[in-house]
PDB file of C-alpha atoms in Angstrom:
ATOM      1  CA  UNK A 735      22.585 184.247 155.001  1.00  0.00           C
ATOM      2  CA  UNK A 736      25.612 185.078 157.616  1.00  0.00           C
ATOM      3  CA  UNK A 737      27.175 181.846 156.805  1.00  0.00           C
ATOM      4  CA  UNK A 738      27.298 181.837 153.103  1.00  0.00           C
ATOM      5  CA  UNK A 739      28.554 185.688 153.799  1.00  0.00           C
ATOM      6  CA  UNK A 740      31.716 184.985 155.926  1.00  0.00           C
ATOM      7  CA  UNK A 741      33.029 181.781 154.237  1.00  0.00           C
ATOM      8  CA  UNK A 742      33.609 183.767 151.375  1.00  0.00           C
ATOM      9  CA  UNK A 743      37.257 185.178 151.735  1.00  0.00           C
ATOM     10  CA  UNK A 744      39.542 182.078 152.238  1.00  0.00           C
ATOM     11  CA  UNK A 745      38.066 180.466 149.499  1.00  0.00           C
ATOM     12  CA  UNK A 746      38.340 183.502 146.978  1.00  0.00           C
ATOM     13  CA  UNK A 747      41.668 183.729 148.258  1.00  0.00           C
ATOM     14  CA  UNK A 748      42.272 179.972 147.037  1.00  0.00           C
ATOM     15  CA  UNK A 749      40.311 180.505 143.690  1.00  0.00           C
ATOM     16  CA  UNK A 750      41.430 183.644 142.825  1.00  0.00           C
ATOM     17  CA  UNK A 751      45.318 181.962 142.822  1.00  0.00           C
ATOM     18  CA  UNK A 752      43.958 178.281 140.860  1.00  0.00           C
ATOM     19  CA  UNK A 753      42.712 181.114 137.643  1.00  0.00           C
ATOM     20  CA  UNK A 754      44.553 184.121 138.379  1.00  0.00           C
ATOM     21  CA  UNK A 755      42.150 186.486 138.915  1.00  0.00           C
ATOM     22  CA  UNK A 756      42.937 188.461 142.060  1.00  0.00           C
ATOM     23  CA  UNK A 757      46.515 189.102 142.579  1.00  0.00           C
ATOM     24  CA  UNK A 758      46.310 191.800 145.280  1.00  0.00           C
ATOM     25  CA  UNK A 759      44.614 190.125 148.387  1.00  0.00           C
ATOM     26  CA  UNK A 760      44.096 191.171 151.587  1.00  0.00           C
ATOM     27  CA  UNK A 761      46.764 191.085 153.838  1.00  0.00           C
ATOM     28  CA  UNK A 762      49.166 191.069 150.712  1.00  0.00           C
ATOM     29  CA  UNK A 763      51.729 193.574 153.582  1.00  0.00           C
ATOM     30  CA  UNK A 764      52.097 193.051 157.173  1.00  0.00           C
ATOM     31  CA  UNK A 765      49.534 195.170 158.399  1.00  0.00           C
ATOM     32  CA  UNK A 766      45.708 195.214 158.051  1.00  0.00           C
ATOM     33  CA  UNK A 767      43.249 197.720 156.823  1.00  0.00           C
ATOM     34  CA  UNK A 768      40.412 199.603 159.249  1.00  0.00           C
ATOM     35  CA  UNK A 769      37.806 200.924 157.834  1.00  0.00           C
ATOM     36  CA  UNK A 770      36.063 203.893 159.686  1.00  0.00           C
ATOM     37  CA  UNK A 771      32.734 206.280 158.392  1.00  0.00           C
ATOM     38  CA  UNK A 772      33.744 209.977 157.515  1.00  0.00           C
ATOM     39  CA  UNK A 773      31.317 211.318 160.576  1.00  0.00           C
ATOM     40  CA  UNK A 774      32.199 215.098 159.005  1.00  0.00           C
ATOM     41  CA  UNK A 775      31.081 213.989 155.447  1.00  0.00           C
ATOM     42  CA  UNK A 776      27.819 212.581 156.953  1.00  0.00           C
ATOM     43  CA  UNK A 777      26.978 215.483 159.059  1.00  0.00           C
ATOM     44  CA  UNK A 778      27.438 218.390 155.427  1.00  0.00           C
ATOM     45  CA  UNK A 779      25.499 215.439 153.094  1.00  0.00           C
ATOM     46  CA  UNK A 780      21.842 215.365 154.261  1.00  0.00           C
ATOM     47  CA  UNK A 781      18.533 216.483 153.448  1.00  0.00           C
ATOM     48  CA  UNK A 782      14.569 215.893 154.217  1.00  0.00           C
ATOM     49  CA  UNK A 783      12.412 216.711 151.702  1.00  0.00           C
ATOM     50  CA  UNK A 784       9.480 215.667 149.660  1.00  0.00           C
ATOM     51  CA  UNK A 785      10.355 213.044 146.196  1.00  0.00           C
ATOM     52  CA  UNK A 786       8.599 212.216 143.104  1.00  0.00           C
ATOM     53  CA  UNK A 787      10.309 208.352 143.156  1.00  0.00           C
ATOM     54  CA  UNK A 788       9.027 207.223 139.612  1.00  0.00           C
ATOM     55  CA  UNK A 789       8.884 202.545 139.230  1.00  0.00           C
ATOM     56  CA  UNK A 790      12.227 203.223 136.676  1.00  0.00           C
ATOM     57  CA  UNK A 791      14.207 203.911 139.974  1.00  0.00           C
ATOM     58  CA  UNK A 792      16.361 200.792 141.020  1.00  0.00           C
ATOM     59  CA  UNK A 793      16.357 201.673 144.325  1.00  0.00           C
ATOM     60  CA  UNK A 794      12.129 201.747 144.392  1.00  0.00           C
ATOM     61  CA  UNK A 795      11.985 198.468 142.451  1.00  0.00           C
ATOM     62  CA  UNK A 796      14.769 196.828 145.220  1.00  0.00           C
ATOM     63  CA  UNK A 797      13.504 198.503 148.537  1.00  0.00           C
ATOM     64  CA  UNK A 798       9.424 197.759 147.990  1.00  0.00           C
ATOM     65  CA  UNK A 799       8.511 201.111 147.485  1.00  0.00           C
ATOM     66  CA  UNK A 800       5.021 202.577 146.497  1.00  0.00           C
ATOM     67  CA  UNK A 801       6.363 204.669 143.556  1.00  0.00           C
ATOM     68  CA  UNK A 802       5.294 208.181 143.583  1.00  0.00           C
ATOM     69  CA  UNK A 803       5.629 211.037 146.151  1.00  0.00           C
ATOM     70  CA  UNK A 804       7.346 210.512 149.333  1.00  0.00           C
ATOM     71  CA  UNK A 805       9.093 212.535 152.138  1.00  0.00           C
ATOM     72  CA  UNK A 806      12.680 210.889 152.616  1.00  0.00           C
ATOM     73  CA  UNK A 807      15.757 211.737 154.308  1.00  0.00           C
ATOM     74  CA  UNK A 808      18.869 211.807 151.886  1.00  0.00           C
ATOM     75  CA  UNK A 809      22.261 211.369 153.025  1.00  0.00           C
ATOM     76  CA  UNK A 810      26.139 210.618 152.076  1.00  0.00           C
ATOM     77  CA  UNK A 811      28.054 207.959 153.123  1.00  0.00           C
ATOM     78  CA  UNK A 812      32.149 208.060 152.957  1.00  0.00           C
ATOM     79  CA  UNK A 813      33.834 204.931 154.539  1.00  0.00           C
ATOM     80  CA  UNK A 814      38.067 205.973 154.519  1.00  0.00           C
ATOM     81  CA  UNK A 815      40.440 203.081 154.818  1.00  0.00           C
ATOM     82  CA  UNK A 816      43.206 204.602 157.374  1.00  0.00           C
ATOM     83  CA  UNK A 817      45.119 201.507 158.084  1.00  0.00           C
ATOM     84  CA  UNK A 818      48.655 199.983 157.165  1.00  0.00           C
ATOM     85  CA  UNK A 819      46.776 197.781 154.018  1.00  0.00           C
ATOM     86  CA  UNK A 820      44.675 197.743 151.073  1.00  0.00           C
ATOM     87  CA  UNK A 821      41.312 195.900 151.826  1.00  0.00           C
ATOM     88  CA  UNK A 822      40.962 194.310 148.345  1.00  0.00           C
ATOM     89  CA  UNK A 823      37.970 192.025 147.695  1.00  0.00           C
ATOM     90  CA  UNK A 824      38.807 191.365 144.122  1.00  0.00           C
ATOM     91  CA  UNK A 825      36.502 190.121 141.435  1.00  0.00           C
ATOM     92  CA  UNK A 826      33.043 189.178 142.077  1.00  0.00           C
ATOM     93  CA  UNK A 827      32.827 186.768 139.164  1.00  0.00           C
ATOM     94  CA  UNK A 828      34.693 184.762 141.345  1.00  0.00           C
ATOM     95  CA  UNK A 829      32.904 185.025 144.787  1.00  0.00           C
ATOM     96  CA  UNK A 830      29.250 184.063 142.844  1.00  0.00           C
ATOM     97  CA  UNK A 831      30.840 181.455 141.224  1.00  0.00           C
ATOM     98  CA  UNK A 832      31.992 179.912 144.854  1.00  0.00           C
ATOM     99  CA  UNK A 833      28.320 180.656 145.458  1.00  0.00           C
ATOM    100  CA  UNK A 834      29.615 182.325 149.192  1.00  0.00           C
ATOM    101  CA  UNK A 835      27.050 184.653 149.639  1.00  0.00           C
ATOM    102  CA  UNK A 836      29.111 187.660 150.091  1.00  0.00           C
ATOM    103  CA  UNK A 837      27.789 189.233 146.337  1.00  0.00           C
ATOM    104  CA  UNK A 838      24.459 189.395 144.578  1.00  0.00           C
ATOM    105  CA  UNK A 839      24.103 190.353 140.954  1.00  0.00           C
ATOM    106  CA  UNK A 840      21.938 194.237 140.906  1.00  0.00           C
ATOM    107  CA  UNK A 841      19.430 192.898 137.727  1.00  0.00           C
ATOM    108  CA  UNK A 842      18.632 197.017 137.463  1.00  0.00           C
ATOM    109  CA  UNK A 843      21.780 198.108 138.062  1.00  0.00           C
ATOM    110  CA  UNK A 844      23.270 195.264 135.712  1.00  0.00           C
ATOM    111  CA  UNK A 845      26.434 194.702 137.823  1.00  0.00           C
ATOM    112  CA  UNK A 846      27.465 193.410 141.490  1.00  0.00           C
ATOM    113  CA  UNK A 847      26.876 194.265 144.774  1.00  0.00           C
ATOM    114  CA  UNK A 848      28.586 193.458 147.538  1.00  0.00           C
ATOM    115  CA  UNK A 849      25.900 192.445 150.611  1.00  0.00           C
ATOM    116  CA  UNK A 850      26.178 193.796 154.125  1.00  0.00           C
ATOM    117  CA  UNK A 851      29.070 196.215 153.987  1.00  0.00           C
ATOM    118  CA  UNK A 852      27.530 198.792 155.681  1.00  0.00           C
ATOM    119  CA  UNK A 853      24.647 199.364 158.107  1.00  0.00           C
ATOM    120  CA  UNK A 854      21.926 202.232 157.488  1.00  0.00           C
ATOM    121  CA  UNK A 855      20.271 203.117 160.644  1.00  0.00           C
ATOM    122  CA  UNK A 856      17.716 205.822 161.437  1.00  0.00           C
ATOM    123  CA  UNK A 857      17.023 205.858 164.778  1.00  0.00           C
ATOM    124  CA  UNK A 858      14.768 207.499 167.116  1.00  0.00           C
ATOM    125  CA  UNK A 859      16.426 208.601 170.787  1.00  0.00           C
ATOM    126  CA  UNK A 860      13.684 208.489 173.170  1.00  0.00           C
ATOM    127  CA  UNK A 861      12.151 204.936 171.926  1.00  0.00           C
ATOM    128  CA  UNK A 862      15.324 203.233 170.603  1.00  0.00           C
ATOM    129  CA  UNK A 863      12.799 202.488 166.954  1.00  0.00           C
ATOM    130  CA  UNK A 864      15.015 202.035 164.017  1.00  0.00           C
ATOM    131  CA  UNK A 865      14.523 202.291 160.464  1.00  0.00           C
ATOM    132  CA  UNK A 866      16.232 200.870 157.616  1.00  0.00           C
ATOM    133  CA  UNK A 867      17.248 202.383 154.627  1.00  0.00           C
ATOM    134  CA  UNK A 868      16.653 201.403 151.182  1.00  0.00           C
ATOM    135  CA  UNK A 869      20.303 200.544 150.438  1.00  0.00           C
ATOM    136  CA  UNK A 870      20.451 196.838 149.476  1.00  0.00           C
ATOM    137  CA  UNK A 871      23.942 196.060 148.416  1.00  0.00           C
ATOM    138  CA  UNK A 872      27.574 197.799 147.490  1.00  0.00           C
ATOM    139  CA  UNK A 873      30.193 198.219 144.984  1.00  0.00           C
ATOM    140  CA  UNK A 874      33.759 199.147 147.121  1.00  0.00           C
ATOM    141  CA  UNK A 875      35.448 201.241 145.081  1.00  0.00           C
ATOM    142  CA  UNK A 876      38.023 204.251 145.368  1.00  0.00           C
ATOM    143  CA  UNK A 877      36.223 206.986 145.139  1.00  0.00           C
ATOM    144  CA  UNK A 878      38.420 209.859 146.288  1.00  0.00           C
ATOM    145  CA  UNK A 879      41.317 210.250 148.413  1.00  0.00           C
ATOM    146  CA  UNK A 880      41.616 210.837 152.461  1.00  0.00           C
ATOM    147  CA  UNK A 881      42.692 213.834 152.858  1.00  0.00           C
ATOM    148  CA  UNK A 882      43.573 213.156 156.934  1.00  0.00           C
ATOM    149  CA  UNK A 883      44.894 210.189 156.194  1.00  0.00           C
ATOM    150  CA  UNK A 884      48.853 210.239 157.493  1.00  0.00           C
ATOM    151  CA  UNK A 885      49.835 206.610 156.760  1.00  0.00           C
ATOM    152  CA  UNK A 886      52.835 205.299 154.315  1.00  0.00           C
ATOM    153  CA  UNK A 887      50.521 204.553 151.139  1.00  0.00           C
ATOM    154  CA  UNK A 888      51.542 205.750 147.609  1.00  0.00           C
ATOM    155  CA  UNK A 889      47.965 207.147 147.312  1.00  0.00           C
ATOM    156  CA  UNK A 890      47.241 205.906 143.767  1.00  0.00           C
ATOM    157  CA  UNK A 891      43.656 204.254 142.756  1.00  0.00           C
ATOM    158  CA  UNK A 892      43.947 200.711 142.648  1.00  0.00           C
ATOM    159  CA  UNK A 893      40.256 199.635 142.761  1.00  0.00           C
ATOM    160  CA  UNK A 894      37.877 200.690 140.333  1.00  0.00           C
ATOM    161  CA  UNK A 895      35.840 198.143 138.860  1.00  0.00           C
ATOM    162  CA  UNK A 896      32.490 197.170 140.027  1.00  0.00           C
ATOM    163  CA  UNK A 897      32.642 193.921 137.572  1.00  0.00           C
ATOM    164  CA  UNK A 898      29.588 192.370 135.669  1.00  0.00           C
ATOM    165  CA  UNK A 899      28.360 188.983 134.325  1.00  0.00           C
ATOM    166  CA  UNK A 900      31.613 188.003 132.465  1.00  0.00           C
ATOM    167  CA  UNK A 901      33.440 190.964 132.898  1.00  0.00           C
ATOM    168  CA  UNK A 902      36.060 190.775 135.347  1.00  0.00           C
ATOM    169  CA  UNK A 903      36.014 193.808 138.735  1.00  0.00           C
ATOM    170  CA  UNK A 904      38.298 194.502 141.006  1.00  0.00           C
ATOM    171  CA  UNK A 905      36.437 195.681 143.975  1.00  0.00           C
ATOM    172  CA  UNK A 906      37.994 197.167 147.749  1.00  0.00           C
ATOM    173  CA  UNK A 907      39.161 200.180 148.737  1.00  0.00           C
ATOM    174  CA  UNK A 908      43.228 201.391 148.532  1.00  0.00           C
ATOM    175  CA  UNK A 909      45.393 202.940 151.995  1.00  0.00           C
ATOM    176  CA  UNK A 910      44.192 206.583 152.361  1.00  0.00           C
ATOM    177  CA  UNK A 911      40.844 206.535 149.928  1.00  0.00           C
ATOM    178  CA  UNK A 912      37.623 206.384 150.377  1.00  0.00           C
ATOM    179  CA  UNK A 913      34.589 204.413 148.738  1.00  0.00           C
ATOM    180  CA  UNK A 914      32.185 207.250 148.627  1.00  0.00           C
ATOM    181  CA  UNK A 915      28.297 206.602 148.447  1.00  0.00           C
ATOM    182  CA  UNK A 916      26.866 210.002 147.775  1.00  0.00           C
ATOM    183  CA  UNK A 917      23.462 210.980 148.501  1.00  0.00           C
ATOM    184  CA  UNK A 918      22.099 211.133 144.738  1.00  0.00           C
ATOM    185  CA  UNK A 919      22.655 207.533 144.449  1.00  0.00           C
ATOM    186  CA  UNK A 920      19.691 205.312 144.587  1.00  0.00           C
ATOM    187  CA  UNK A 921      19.102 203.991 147.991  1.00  0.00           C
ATOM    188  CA  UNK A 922      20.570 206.776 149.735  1.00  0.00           C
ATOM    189  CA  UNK A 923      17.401 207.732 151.563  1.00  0.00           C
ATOM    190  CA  UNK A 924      15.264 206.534 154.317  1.00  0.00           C
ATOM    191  CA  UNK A 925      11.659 207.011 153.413  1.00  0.00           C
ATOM    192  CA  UNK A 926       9.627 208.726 155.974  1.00  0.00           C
ATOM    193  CA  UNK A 927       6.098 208.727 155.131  1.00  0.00           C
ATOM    194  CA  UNK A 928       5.791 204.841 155.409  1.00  0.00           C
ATOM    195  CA  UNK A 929       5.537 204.324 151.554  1.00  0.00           C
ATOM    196  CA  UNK A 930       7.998 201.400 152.001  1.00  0.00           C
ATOM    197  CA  UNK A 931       6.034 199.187 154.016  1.00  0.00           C
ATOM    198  CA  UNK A 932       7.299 200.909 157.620  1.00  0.00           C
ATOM    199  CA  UNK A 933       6.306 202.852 160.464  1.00  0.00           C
ATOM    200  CA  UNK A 934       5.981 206.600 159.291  1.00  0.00           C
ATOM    201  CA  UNK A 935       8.595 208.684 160.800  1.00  0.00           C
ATOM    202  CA  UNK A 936       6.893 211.626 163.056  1.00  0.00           C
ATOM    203  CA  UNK A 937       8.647 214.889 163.281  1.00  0.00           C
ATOM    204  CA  UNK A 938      11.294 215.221 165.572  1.00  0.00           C
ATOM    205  CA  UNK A 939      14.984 214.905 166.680  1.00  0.00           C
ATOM    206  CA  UNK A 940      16.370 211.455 164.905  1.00  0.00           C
ATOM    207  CA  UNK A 941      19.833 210.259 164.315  1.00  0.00           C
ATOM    208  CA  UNK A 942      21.911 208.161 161.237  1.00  0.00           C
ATOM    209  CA  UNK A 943      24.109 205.954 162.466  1.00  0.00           C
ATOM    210  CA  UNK A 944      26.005 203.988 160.141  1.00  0.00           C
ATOM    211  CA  UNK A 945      28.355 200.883 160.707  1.00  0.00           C
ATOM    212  CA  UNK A 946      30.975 200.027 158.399  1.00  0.00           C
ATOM    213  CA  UNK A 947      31.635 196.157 158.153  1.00  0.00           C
ATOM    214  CA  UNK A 948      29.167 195.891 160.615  1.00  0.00           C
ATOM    215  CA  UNK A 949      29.323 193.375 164.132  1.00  0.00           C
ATOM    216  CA  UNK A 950      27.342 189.788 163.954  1.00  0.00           C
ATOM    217  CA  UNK A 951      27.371 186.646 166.362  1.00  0.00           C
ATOM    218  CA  UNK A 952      27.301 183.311 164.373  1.00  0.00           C
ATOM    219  CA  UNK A 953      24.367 180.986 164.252  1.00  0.00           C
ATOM    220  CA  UNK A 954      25.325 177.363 165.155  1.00  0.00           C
ATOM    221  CA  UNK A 955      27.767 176.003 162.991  1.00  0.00           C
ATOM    222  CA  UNK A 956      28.238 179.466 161.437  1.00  0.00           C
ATOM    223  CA  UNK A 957      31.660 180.769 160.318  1.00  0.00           C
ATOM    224  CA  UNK A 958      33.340 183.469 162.065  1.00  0.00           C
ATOM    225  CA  UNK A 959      36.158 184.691 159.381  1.00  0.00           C
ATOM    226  CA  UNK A 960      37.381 188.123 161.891  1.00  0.00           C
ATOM    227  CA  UNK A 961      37.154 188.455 165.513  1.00  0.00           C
ATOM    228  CA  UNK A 962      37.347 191.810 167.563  1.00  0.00           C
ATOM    229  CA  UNK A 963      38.310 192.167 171.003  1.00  0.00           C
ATOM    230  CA  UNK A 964      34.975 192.298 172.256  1.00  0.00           C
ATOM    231  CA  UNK A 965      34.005 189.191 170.565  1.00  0.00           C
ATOM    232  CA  UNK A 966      31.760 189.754 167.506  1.00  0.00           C
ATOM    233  CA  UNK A 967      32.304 188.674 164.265  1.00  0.00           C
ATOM    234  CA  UNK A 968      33.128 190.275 161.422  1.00  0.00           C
ATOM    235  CA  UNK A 969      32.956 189.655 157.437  1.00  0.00           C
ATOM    236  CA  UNK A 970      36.292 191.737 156.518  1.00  0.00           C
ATOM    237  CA  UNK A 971      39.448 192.292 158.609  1.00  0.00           C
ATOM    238  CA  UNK A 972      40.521 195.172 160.227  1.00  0.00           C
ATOM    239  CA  UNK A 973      42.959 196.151 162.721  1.00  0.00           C
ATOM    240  CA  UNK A 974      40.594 198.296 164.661  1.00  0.00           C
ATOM    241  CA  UNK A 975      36.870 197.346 165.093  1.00  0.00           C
ATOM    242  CA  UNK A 976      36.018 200.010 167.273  1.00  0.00           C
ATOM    243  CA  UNK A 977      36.191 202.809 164.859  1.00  0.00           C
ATOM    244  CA  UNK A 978      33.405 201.236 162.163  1.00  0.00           C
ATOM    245  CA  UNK A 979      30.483 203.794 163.644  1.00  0.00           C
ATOM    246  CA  UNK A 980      29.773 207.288 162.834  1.00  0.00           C
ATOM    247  CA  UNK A 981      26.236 209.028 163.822  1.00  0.00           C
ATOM    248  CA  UNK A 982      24.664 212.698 163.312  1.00  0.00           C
ATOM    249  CA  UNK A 983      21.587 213.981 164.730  1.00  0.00           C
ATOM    250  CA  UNK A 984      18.975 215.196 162.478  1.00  0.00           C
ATOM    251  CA  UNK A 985      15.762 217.160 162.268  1.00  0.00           C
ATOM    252  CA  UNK A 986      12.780 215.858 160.704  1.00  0.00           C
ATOM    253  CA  UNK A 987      10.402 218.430 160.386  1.00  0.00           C
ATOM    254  CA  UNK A 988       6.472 218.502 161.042  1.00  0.00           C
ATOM    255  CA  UNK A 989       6.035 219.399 157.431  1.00  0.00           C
ATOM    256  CA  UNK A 990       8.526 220.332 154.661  1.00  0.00           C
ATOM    257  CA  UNK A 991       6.682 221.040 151.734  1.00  0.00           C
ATOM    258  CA  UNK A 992       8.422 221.367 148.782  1.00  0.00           C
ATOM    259  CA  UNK A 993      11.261 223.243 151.349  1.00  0.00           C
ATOM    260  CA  UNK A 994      14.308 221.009 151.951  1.00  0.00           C
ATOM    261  CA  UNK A 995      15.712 221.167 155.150  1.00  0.00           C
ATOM    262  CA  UNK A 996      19.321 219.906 155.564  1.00  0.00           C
ATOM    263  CA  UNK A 997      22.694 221.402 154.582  1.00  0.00           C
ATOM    264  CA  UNK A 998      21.744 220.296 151.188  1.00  0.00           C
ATOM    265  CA  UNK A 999      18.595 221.985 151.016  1.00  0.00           C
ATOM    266  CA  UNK A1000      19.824 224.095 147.937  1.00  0.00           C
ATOM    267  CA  UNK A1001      20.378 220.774 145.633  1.00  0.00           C
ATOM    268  CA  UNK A1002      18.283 220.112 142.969  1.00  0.00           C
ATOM    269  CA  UNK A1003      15.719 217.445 142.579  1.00  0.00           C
ATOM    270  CA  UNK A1004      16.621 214.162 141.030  1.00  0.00           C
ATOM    271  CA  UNK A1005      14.867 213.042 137.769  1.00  0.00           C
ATOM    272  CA  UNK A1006      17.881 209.859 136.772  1.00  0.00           C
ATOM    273  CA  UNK A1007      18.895 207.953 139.945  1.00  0.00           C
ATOM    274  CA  UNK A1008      22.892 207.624 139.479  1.00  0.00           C
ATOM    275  CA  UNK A1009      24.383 204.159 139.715  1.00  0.00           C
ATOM    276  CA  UNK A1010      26.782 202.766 142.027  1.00  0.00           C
ATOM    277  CA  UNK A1011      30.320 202.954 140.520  1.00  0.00           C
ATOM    278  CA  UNK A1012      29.204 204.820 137.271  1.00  0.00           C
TER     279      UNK A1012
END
């Protein structure tokens, strides 16, 4: 899966100039992007609480859920791109048709997803157990701008297409914005109770940690597109790789109820599950 993932830029690169279909690719200035996770965003955005998660949810159809009631964690995810560079991806159409791994196309969510952009981790201190999250795939878009971001950009949008099944998209994220993954949208959640085919989640003290563009060592004979000082791989570029992790502690409590806990314990239940990009 890692190889048809990294071997993916080069050749888009190549493809995109034979039918003109990504003009702004990466590296298009002298510097590079860097991607980091908004650690302050994560820490406001999250809240446990108890879920009706109905089968017409994407993110219960993708993830293997048990539809119905479930205690889950909730959370927002902002990844800022502070470098010198636009990351820029470009259209999807034109990674599936080099079959390179690095999209899939979302049947419920009727566009594309980019695969292992970031990494969803709920992990417990004292044992070291992690969870996943039910997040299977991305759409990199500019969401909103950075506001601490200092650098030399003209801070317009310039990526804002998630692209379909003949319909062109133009996916990465612009100097000084942010692709924003709020916690409404479907996937957003770690489930707690086990109803996904995990360990159930006892009460304590956890943490998220997420990893943008996330560290990997090649299997034999597997590509290795970015290399960071310390020597793993990486899919996309960057001019900093040690900046890609962000982690908050969390409370899971010994019983919620129908009471959130979190600083969004005021927010209202969900009964649509919003769409990447929409």
């Amino acid at each position: 899966m890692k190889q048809r993932m990294v071997i993916g830029l080069s050749a888009t690169a190549l493809l995109a100039a034979t039918f003109g279909l990504a003009p702004r690719i990466t590296g298009q200035s002298s510097g590079k992007p860097d991607l980091i996770v908004d650690q302050a965003s994560l820490r406001q955005h999250w809240v446990v609480r108890t879920e009706d998660l109905p089968a017409t949810f994407c993110s219960v159809q993708e993830g293997g859920i048990t539809p119905g009631e479930h205690q889950l964690v909730r959370f927002t995810v902002a990844t800022p791109n502070i470098g010198d560079a636009d990351l820029a991806v470009g259209d999807p159409n034109v990674h599936i048709a080099l079959n390179d791994g690095l999209f899939e196309f979302a049947t419920c969510h009727n566009h594309f997803h980019f695969r292992h952009y970031a990494l969803y981790e709920l992990i417990d201190p004292a044992t070291g157990h992690v969870w996943r999250a039910a997040k299977h795939g991305f759409c990199m878009i500019d969401i909103e701008k950075f506001q601490l971001f200092t650098g030399d950009a003209d801070n317009k949008r310039h990526f804002a297409s998630c692209g379909a099944v003949g319909i062109p998209g133009n996916q990465g994220i612009s100097m000084g914005w942010a692709d924003v993954y709020i916690w409404k949208l479907g996937g957003q959640y770690f489930i707690l109770d086990g109803g996904d085919g995990q360990a159930e989640v006892p009460p304590g003290e956890y943490i998220i940690r997420i990893t943008v563009n996330p560290p990997f060592r090649p299997l034999k004979g597997e590509l290795c597109p970015n290399v960071a000082p310390a020597g793993f791989c990486h899919t996309l570029p960057e001019s900093d790789y040690a900046n890609n992790i962000a982690q908050v502690s969390i409370t899971i409590p010994d019983h919620n109820g129908r009471q959130s806990v979190g600083p969004l314990k005021n927010e209202p239940m969900l009964t649509t599950e919003p769409i990447d990009g929409k």
